[in-house]
Every structure is written in structure tokens, then in C-alpha cells.
Amino acid sequence: MMRIRDYTEADEALVDISAFVLDEQSEKELERCFNRLGFPKHEITRGDVHTAIKRYSQAASPSILIVDISRSEMPLSDMEALANVCAPNIQVIVIGTCDTVGLYRNLLRYGISDYLIKPIPQAMLYSALSHMKAGENHHPAEVKTGKVVSVYGASGGIGTTSLLCALGDILSREENRRVMLVDLDILQGDTALHFGLSAGAGFSNLLRSPERADDLVLERLSLSVNKKLNILCSEGESEDSGLVDSKSIGALTDSLRQKYHFILHHIPDRSEIETLPVLMSSDICILILEPGLTGLRNARNLLQKIKAYEMVPQIIAVLNNSRPSFKSSPTAQQIEKFIGHPLEQIIPYDGKGFNQSSLDGVPVSRNNSRASQKIKLLAASLVGSKPQAKSPFLKLPFKFFGG
């Protein structure tokens, strides 16, 4: 039941604050406070945290959210589920009836801005919301940003773009995360083609002026694959030299971190960008290689350069068998010894599946091949999901409201 008005997707961008509460008294207290603070756009829905999870698994989340956990049997698990469907920079106030210090501390530790006990104390609610409206963070130690994953192919033609697109597809559709694919191959990027789309214009200009990356500009320049997945890419714009400054990439990425759970960078295996600085500024580097000598040598050299730094990103080495193997092909153990790094995943040869997905404009993750299953395990490792089979992955915990 809607207290304020019926909700439509056209209203999403106009909603600054939303609340999901179970009782009429809480609705009245919230309405009074919203009007007092002058929130121009707000909505109050009769429901609780589960209602909010269902809503934002399909729609964009507001900047401020209030949820009721009075009937929640597992409040921390419910808050994790909510974090998985909301933008990383959302601010959340939780209201409930359980007056325990333990729950309060746990909620704050997981990134919640405040926890209020029913009946809602008007003064505390007003104080919390006034700080949020002013852009202040109650808990500055909690950095609410998404994860940056750079995908780099040690050599060309080994399926790097296909794997990147498959990961983005799985993370958005099956893991329900907000994902931005950023194709940094300005001249020859073909990320959009893997989804049957055509790259737009203006992305290279955005890289040169990353301070322009507000919601309106991103909506105009990015391609929408589904409600959770967007692409920033370009196809050799006429006035583009293909040169990209790593500082500009970093500035744009910082802006995207506030809006998406995952930013997946496609880094070309050429020298148009300063590859190493971009990789080093990532949270995770997925290094794609194949059993060819050139690619293995490139992978070893890159790993040596990365590991020479004191602070390094997590490195996930993935062996993609993009060509049929032969008896003379090196074994996984030989490859690990040569590059000096373990292989976290080995994707079996599936030339027909990869080629067909490219022709159809559908990610390889949509078929049910062995290769697709391995990519799904790789995606699960990024969000910390428990894989269904034994895997040597290092699991990455997904921090509540912050990636």
C-alpha cells in the first residue's frame, strides 16, 4: 500500500528518499519529518526490508532509504541481500523493535547509517536525515564504493572481451549487482557487439573530462544491456588518437565506484593506455592467458612488474583454452611454474560456443557449456558466493553497502 502516491519506473530518477514501514504511526512520523526537512521527492510504502529488496532488484535505488526490520528473523542477512541490489553509495536508516546493543553495533559495522527503535524518535530521525540531506556521512570510516576489476589479456585473440562480457552478464543477471563495463580500447573496442549493440559517441571525450560524469551524462553516453548492466565504450571516433591518460581513467572510475557494485575495465593488450597504473589502481586484476609462448611470456613479465610494488591488487590468473590443445601443449603445472603464479581457473576449449555467441550478439554465459559453467564460478568468486564445486578461488567478501 502506497502512502504518498503510486510508483512508476518513470519516477525513479525523481525519488530522493524512500521508506518501507509496517505501521501507520511510523508513516506519520516519517511524513512529518520529510515535510519539515523539505524533501521535494519522497515516498513511503507499507512494507519492510523484504519489500525493499523486491523493489530494488528491478528498479534503481534512491540516495536515502529507510527500512523496517521489525518482522525480520535474520536482519543481518536481510541487510546483506538489500546491499546486493542497491547502489553502493546509498545511505540506509533501519528501524525496528529490538533494543539491543549487539544488533545496533552489528548494523553500524555493516555500513548502516543509523538504527532507530519504534516508536520512531522524531528528534533523532530529524538529526540523521538533516545530516544526510547536507551530504554528510555519519560513519566516514565506512567507505561505500564498488569494486574495480580490470580484465587484461596477455595476448590478442584469446577471448578476453568474451570473458569480460560474460562476467558482466552473470554479475548483473544472476548475482543481481549493478555493473558498468568500461571498454578502454577506444579505437577497436567491440564490447557492445557482444550484446548485439552499437557503440555510441562521446565516451573518449568523457575520459578527457571525467568531472562531467554525473548521472545525466552517464545515462546519455552509456549503453543499457539490462536494468543492472551498462557499457561505456567507443568505436574509433574520428578525432580520437586512441591515447588515454591513466589519471583520467582513475577519476572516472572514482565516480563510477559510487554508483555501481562492480566496474569491469577492459584493458587492451596494446600501448594506448598506461596499463600498469590502471591495473595497480584496481581492486582485482583478472589476467587472461592461453598456452602459447608469447602470451605466457607477456603474462610472466606483467606479473613480475605488478609484484614489484608493495601494494598490489588481488591477481586472478585464468587460463582460457581458446584453441584446441595438443599433446605438446604445456600442462597447468608447467604454466604455473613458468609464470610464477597459480591458475585460479581453467576454461575448457569451446570454440563453437564462443564464435556463435559473438555472431548472435549474446554473451557466452547464456549457453550451458562447460566453459560457461567455469565463468560462472569465476563470477561467484568475485562476490564471495560459495561455488558449487571445489575451487581454489580466494573468496572476496562483499562488504555491506560498499562492495
Short mmCIF file of C-alpha atoms in Angstrom, two decimals, residues 149-155 158 160 163 279 284-290 295-296 298-304 306 314-320 339 341-345 378:
data_model
loop_
_atom_site.label_atom_id
_atom_site.label_comp_id
_atom_site.label_asym_id
_atom_site.label_seq_id
_atom_site.Cartn_x
_atom_site.Cartn_y
_atom_site.Cartn_z
CA VAL A 149 38.05 -5.33 -11.68
CA SER A 150 40.49 -4.96 -14.57
CA VAL A 151 40.43 -7.71 -17.17
CA TYR A 152 43.63 -7.94 -19.21
CA GLY A 153 44.55 -10.40 -21.94
CA ALA A 154 48.22 -11.35 -22.07
CA SER A 155 47.89 -11.61 -25.86
CA ILE A 158 42.25 -15.23 -26.68
CA THR A 160 39.33 -11.53 -23.25
CA LEU A 163 35.05 -13.37 -20.83
CA LEU A 279 45.96 -2.33 -13.12
CA ILE A 284 41.24 -7.12 -8.63
CA CYS A 285 43.20 -7.91 -11.78
CA ILE A 286 41.96 -10.83 -13.87
CA LEU A 287 44.80 -11.89 -16.13
CA ILE A 288 43.66 -13.96 -19.12
CA LEU A 289 46.26 -16.18 -20.80
CA GLU A 290 46.49 -19.13 -23.15
CA GLY A 295 51.16 -14.93 -24.13
CA LEU A 296 52.83 -16.82 -21.29
CA ASN A 298 53.83 -11.49 -21.54
CA ALA A 299 51.91 -12.77 -18.51
CA ARG A 300 55.10 -13.56 -16.63
CA ASN A 301 56.59 -10.15 -17.36
CA LEU A 302 53.42 -8.35 -16.25
CA LEU A 303 53.16 -10.38 -13.05
CA GLN A 304 56.77 -9.58 -12.18
CA ILE A 306 52.95 -5.92 -10.54
CA GLN A 314 44.44 -9.34 -5.99
CA ILE A 315 45.56 -11.21 -9.10
CA ILE A 316 43.34 -13.92 -10.58
CA ALA A 317 45.09 -15.82 -13.36
CA VAL A 318 42.69 -17.53 -15.77
CA LEU A 319 43.81 -19.96 -18.45
CA ASN A 320 41.39 -19.75 -21.37
CA ILE A 339 54.60 -17.52 -14.89
CA HIS A 341 51.60 -17.64 -10.19
CA PRO A 342 48.80 -20.18 -9.59
CA LEU A 343 45.94 -20.60 -12.04
CA GLU A 344 42.66 -19.90 -10.24
CA GLN A 345 40.53 -21.09 -13.14
CA LEU A 378 34.71 -17.10 -11.57
#
